[in-house]
Short mmCIF file of C-alpha atoms and ligand atoms in Angstrom, two decimals:
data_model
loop_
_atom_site.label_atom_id
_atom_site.label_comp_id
_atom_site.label_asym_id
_atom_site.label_seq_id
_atom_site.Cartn_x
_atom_site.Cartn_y
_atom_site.Cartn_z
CA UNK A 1 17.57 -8.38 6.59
CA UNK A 2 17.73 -4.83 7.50
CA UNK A 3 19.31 -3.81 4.19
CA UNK A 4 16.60 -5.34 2.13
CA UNK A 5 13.94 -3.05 1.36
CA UNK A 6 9.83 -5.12 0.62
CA UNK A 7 8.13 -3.38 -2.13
CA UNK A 8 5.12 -2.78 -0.13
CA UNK A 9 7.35 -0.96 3.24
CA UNK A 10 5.43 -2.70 6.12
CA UNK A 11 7.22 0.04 8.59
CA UNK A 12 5.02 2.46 6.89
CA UNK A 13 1.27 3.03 6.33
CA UNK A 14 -0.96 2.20 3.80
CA UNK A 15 -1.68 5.23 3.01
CA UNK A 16 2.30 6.77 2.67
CA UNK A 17 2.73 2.98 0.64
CA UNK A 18 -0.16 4.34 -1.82
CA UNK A 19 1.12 8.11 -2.68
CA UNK A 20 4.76 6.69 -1.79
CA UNK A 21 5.53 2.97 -3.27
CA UNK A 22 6.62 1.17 -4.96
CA UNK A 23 10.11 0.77 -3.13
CA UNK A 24 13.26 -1.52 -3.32
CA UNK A 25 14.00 -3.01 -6.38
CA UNK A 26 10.34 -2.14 -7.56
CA UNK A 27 11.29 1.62 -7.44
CA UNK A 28 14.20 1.31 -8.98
CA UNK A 29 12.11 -0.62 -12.28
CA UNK A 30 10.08 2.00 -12.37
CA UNK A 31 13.13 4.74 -12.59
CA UNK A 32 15.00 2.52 -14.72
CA UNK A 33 12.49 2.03 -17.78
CA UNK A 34 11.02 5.40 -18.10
CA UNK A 35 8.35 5.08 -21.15
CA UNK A 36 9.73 1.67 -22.29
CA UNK A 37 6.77 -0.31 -22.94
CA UNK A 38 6.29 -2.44 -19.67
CA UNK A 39 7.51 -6.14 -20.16
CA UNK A 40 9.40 -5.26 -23.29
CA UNK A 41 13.04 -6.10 -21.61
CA UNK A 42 11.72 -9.01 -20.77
CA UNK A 43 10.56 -10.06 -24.31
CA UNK A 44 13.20 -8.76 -26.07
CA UNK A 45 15.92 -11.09 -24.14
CA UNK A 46 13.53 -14.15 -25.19
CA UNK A 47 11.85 -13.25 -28.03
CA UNK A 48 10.44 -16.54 -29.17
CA UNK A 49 9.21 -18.68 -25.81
CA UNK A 50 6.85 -20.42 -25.64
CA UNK A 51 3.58 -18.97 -24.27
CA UNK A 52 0.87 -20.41 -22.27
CA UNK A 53 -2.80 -19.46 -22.33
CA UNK A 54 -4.85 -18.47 -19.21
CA UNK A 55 -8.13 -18.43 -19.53
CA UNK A 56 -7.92 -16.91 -23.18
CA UNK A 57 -5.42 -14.67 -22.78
CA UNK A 58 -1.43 -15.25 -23.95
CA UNK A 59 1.01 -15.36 -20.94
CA UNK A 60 4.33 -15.72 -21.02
CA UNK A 61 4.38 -17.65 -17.72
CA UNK A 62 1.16 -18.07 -15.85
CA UNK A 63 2.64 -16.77 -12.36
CA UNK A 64 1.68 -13.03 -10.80
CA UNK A 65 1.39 -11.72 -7.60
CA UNK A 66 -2.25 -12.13 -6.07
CA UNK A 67 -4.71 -9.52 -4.71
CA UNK A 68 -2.98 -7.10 -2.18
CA UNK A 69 0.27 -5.90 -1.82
CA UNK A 70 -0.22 -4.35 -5.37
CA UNK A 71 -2.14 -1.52 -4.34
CA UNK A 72 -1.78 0.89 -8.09
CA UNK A 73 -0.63 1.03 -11.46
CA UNK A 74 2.73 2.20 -10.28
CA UNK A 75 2.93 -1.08 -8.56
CA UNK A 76 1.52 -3.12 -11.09
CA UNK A 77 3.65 -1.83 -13.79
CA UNK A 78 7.03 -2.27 -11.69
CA UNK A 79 5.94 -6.11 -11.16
CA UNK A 80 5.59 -6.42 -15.18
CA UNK A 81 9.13 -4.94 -15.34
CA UNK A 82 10.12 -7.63 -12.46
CA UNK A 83 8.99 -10.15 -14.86
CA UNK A 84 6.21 -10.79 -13.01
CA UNK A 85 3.75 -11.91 -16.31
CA UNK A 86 -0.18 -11.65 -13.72
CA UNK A 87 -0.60 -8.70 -12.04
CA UNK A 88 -3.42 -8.50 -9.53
CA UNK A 89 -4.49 -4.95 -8.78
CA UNK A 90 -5.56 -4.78 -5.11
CA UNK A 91 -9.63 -5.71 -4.10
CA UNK A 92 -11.65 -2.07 -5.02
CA UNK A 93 -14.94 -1.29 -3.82
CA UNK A 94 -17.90 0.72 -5.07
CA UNK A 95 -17.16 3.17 -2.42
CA UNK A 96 -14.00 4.68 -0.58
CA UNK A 97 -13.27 2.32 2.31
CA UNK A 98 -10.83 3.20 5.49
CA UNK A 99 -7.98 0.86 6.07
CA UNK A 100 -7.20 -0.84 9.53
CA UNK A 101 -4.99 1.02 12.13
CA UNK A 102 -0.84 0.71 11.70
CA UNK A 103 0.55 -1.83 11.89
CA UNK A 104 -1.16 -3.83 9.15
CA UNK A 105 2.01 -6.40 8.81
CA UNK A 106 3.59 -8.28 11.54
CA UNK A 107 6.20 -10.97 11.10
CA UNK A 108 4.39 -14.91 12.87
CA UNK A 109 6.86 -17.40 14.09
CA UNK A 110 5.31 -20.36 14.51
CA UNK A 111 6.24 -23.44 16.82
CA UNK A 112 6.76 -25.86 14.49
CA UNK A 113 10.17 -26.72 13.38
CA UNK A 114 9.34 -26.36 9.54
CA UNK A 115 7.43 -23.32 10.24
CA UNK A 116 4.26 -24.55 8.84
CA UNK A 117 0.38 -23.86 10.65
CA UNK A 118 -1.57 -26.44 9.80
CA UNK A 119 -5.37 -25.53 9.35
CA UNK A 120 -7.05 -26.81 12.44
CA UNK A 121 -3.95 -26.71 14.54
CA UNK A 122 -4.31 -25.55 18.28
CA UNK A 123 -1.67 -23.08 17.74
CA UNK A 124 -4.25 -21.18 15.70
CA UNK A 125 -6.65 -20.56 18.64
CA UNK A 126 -4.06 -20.56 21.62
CA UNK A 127 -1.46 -17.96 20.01
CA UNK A 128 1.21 -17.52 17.50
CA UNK A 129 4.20 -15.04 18.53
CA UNK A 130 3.95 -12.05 16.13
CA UNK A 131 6.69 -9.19 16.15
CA UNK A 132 8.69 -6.88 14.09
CA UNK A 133 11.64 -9.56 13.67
CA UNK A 134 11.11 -10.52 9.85
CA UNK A 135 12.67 -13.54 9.30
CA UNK A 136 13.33 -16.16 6.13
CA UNK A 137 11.47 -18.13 4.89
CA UNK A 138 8.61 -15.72 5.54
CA UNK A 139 5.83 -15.57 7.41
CA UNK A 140 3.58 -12.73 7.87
CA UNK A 141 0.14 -11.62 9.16
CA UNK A 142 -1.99 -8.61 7.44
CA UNK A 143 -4.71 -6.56 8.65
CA UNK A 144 -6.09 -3.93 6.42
CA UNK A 145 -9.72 -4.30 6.07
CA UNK A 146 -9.44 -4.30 2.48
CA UNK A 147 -9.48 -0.67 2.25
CA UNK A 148 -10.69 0.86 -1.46
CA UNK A 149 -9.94 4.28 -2.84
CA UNK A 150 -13.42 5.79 -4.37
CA UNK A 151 -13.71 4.47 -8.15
CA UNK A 152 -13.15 8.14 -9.42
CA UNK A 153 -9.53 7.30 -8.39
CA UNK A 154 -9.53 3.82 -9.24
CA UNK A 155 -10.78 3.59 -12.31
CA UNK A 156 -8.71 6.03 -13.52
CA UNK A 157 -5.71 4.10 -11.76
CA UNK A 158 -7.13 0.62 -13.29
CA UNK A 159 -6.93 1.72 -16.62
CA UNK A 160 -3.59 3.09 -16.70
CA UNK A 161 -2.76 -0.55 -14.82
CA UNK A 162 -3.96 -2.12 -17.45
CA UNK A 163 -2.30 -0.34 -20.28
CA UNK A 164 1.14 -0.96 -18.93
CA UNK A 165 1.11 -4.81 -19.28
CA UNK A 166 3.42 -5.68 -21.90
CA UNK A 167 3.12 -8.88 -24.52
CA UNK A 168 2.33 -11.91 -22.54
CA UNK A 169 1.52 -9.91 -19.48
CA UNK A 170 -1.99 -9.76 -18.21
CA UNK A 171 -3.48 -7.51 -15.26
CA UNK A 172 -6.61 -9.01 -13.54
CA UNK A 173 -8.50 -6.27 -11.52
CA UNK A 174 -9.88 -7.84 -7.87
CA UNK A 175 -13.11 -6.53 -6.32
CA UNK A 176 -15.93 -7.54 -3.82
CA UNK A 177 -19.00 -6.58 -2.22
CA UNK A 178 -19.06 -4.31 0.27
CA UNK A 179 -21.41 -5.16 3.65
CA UNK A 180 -22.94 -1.87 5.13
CA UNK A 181 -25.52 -1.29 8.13
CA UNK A 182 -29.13 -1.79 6.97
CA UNK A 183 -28.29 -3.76 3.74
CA UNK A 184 -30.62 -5.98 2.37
CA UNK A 185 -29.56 -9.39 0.37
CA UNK A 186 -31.01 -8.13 -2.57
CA UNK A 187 -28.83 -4.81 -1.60
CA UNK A 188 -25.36 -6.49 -1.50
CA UNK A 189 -25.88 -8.83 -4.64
CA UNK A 190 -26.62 -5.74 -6.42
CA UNK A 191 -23.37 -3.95 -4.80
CA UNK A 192 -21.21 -6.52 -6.39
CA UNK A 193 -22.57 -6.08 -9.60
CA UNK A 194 -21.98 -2.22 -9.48
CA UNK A 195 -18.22 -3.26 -8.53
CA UNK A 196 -18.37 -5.17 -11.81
CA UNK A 197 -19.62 -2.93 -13.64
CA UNK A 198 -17.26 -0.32 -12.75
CA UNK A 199 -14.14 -2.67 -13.24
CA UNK A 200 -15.86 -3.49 -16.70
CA UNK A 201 -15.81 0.62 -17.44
CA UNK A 202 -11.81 0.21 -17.38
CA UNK A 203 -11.76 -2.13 -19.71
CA UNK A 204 -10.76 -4.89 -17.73
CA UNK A 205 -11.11 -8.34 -19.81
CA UNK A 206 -11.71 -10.62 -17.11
CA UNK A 207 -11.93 -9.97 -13.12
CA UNK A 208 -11.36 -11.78 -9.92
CA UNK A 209 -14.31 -11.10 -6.98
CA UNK A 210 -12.99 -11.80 -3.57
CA UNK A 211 -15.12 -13.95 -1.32
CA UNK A 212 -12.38 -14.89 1.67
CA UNK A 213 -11.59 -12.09 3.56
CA UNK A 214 -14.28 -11.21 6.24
CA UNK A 215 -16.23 -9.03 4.07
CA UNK A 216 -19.63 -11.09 6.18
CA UNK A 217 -18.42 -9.12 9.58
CA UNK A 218 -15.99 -10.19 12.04
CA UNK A 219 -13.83 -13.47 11.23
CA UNK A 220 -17.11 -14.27 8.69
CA UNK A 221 -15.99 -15.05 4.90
CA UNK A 222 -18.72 -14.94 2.13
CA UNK A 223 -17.03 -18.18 0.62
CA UNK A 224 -18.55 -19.90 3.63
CA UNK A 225 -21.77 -19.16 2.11
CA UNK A 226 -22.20 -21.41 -1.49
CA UNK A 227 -25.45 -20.58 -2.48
CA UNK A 228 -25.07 -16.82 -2.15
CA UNK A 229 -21.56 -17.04 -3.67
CA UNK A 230 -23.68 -18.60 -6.44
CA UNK A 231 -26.36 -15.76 -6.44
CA UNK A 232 -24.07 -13.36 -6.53
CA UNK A 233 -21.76 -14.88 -9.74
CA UNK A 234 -25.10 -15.19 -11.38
CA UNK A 235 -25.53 -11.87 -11.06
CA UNK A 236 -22.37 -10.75 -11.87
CA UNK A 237 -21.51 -12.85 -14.71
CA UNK A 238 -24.93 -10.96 -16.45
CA UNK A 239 -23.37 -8.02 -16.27
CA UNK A 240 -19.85 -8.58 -17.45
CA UNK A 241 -20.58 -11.18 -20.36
CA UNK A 242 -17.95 -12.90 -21.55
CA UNK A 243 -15.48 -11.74 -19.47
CA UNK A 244 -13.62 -14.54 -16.92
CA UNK A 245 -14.82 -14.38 -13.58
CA UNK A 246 -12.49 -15.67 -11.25
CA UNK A 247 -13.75 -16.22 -7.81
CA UNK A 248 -11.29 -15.89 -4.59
CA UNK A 249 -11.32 -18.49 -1.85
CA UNK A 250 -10.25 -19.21 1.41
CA UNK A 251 -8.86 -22.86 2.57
CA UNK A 252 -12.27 -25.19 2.85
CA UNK A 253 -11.30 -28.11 5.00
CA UNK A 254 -14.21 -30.10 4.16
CA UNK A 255 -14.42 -31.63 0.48
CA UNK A 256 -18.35 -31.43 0.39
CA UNK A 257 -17.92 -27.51 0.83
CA UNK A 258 -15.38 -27.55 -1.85
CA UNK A 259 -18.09 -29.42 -4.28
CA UNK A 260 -21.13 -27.25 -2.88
CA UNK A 261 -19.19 -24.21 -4.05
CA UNK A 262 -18.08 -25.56 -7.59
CA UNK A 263 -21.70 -26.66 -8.40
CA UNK A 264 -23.10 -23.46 -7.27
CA UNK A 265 -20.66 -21.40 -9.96
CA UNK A 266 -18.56 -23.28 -12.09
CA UNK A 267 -20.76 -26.05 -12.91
CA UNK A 268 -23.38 -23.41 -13.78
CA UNK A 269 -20.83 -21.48 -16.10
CA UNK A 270 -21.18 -18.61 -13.75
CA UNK A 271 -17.19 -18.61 -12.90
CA UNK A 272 -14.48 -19.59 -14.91
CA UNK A 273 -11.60 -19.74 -12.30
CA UNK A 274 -10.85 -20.04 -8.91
CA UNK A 275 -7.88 -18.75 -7.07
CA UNK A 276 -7.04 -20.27 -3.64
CA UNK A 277 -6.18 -19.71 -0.71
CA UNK A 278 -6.31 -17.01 1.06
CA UNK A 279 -4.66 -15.82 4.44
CA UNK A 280 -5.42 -18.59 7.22
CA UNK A 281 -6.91 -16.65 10.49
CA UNK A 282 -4.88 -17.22 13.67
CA UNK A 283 -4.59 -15.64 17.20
CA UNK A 284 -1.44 -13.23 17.21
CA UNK A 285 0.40 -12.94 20.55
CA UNK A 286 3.41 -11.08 21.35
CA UNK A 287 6.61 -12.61 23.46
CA UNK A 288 4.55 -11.81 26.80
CA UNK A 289 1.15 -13.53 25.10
CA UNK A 290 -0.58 -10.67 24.79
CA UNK A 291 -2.63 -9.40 21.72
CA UNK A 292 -0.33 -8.22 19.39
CA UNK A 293 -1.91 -6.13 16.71
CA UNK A 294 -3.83 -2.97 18.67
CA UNK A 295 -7.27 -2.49 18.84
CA UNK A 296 -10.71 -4.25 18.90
CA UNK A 297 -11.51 -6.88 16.61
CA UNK A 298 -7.84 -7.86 16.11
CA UNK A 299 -7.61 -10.55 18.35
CA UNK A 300 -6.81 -13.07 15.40
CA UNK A 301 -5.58 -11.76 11.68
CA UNK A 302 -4.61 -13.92 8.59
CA UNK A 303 -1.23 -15.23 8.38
CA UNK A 304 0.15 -16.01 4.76
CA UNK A 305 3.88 -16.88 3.50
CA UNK A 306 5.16 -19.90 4.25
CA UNK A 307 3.43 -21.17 7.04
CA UNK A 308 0.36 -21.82 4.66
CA UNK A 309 1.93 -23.33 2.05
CA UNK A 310 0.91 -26.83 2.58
CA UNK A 311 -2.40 -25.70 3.18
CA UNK A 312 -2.41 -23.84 -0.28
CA UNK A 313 -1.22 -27.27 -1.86
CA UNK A 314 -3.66 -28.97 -0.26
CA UNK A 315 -6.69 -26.33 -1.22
CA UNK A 316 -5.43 -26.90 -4.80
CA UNK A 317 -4.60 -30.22 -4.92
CA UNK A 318 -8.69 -30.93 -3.80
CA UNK A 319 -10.28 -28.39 -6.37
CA UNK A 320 -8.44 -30.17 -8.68
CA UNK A 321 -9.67 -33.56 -7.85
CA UNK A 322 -12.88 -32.01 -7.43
CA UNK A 323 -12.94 -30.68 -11.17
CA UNK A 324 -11.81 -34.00 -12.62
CA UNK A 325 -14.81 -35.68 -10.83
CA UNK A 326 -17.11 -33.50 -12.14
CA UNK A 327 -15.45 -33.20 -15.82
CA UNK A 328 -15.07 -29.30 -15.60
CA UNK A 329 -12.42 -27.33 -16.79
CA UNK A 330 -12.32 -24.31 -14.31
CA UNK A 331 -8.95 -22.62 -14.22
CA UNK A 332 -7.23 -23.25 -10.74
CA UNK A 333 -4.55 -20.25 -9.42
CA UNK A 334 -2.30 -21.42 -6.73
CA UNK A 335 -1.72 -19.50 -3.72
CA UNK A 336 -0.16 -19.38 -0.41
CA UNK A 337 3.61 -19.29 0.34
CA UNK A 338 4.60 -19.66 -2.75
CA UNK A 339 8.73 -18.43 -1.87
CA UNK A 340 11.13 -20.58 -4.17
CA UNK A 341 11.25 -21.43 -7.78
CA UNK A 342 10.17 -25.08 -6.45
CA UNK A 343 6.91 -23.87 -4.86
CA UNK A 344 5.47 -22.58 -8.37
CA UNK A 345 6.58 -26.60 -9.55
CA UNK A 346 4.80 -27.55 -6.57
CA UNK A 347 1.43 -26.10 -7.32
CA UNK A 348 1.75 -26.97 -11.01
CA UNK A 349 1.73 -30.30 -10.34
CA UNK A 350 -0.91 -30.14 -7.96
CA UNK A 351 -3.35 -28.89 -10.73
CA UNK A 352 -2.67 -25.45 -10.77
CA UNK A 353 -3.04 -23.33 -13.96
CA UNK A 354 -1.70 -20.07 -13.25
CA UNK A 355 0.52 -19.53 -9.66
CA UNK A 356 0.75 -16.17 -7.75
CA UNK A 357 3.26 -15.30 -4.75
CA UNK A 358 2.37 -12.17 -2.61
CA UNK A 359 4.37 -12.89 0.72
CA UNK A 360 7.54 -14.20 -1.42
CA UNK A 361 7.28 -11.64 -3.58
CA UNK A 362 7.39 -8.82 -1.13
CA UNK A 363 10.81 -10.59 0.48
CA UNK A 364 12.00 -11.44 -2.91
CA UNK A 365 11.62 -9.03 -6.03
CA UNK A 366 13.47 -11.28 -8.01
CA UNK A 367 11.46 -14.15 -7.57
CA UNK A 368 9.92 -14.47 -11.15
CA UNK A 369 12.93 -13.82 -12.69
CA UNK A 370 14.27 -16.76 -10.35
CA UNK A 371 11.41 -19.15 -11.38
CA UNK A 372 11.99 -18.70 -15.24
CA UNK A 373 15.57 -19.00 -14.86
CA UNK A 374 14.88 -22.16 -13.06
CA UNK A 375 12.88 -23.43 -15.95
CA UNK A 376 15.05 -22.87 -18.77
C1 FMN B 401 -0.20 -7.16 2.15
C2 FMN B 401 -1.29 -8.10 1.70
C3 FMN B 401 -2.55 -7.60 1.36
C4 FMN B 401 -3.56 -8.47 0.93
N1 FMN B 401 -4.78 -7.96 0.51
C5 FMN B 401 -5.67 -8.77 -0.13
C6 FMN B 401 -6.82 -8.23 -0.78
O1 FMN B 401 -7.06 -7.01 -0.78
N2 FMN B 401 -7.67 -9.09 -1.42
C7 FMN B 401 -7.44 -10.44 -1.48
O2 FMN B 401 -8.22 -11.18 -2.10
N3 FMN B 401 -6.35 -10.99 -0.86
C8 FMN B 401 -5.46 -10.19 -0.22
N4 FMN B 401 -4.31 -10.73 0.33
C9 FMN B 401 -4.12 -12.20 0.32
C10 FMN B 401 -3.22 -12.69 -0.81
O3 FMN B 401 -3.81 -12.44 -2.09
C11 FMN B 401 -2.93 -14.20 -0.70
O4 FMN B 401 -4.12 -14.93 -0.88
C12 FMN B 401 -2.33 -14.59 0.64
O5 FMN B 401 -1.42 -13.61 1.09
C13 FMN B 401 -1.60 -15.93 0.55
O6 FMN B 401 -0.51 -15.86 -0.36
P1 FMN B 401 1.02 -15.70 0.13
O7 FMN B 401 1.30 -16.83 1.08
O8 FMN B 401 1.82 -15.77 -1.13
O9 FMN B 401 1.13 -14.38 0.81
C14 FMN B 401 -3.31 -9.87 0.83
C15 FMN B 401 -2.03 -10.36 1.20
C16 FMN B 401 -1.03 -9.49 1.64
C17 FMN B 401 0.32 -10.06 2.01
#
């Protein structure tokens, strides 16, 4: 694989990714199309398919690439060249927030002979081998910390993002709270609604608030937390109106925590969408069983790409149930190692809506090209 170049160059920082990416075939979309209305390729070789809505808005197939490795507009716009119809622009803040230390990315190899961690496994807690040695179908662990750039850059950024998306295309903007020293409840509710606010300013028609990485402190997720998830949407869903909120969320095992969080949001019309899951968090150990990512804190990290996808059907394949028992109709956005044209089938018929790749997509550039070539 060492001629194949990930959009997002895990060999590199963040922060040379930012001023630096897009790369691989993502670069070259972005050189190729200069000032050709983003998408328009795409359109023009099918001019009449059929389109699907998402939440309101016309898609020309409801699968992206999820909060994360699209971390601009140049990135955004080179995955609406790629075909890629949902763009996610990476989780902002309401203030500039530092990234983890390099290396973010490391390549997980788990035991099991079909690759896959089951949540709950002991493999989680007694070690997964992590290393440079990327390997298909992929598996990775990231560690940023969700960084943000200050909104005087995003915004700016965000706008431009969301200019670029051609007919069918749609770019959802992903934010969440940010958790500082001294905070009060009252504090961080009203933090989140800022973010809104600010993603509103770019004229953003719906938004997606992250509430599964550990944004509570150290291996704590917010999504863990139903009634505040459901304070907080309130909140936020009075500031942006009729916008779609879209709420992210790690894998629940239990089905009562599943329900607790749909009747503290959806079933109160405070969210309009869930996207699921998120990175599952596992103890990373290199070939001698030591810690493999540096530093303090980093014990475990989230792994995502194919080892989760099971766990991303299964997520999905509950909310689902979940919204049929309660007669909702809650838009459901598949993720989690989502690497072949089969996996988006997958998570359609598991009660999906929409279906986003981030792992896959960084291996494969072509992939949405791949899935709507498998579908004609
Ligand atoms: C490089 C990278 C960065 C990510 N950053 C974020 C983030 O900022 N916010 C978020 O909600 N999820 C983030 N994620 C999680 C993805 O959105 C997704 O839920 C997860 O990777 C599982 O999908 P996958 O198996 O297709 O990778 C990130 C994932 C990757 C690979």
């Amino acid at each position: 694989m060492s001629d194949f170049e990930p959009f997002y160059d895990v060999n590199r920082t963040y922060d040379e990714n930012y001023a630096d990416g897009p790369f691989g075939a993502f670069a070259t979309a972005l050189r190729e199309e200069p000032g050709t209305p983003a998408g328009a390729a795409e359109d023009a070789a099918a001019p009449d398919k059929a389109r699907e809505s998402f939440l309101g808005f016309d898609v020309n197939l409801p699968f992206g690439i999820p909060a994360g490795p699209l971390l601009n507009s140049r990135f955004t716009t080179a995955a609406f060249r790629m075909g890629f119809d949902l763009a996610v622009y990476k989780t902002v803040r309401s203030r500039a927030w530092g990234c983890n230390p390099f290396p973010n990315v490391l390549a997980v190899h788990p035991k099991a002979a079909n690759g896959e961690l089951a949540p709950g496994s002991a493999e989680l807690d007694e070690g997964v081998l992590a290393d440079t040695n990327y390997q298909l179908p992929i598996s990775i662990s990231n560690s940023f910390g969700v960084p943000s750039r200050d909104p005087d850059v995003w915004q700016p950024d965000m706008r431009d993002a969301i200019a670029a998306a051609g007919p069918g295309q749609l770019l959802v903007p992903s934010f969440q709270g940010s958790r500082v020293e001294g905070m009060s409840r009252e504090d961080y509710i009203a933090d989140h609604v800022r973010t809104a606010r600010l993603v509103c300013e770019t004229g953003a028609g719906l938004m997606e608030m992250n509430t599964s990485c550990p944004n509570e402190g150290h291996n704590r997720l917010l999504c863990h937390d139903a009634h505040l998830v459901g304070e907080i949407t309130e909140a936020v869903k009075n500031e942006i109106g009729d916008r779609p909120l879209i709420v992210k969320l790690a894998y629940l095992p239990d089905d009562l925590d599943v329900e607790r969080m749909v009747r503290e949001t959806a079933a109160r019309g405070t969210v309009q969408g869930f996207a699921t899951i998120n990175t599952i968090s596992a103890k990373l150990v290199d070939a001698q069983g030591n810690q493999a990512l540096p530093g303090e804190g980093r014990e475990r990290s989230g792994v995502c790409g194919a080892a989760i996808r099971s766990a991303g059907l299964d997520m999905v394949r509950r909310l689902a149930a979940v919204r049929e028992r309660m007669g909702l109709d809650f838009a459901i956005v598949g993720v989690g190692g989502v690497i072949e044209p089969g996996d988006y089938a997958a998570y359609r018929t598991a009660g999906a809506d929409a279906v986003m790749s981030a792992t896959g997509a960084m291996w494969d550039a072509n992939l949405a090209r791949e899935i709507k070539a498998s579908l004609e």
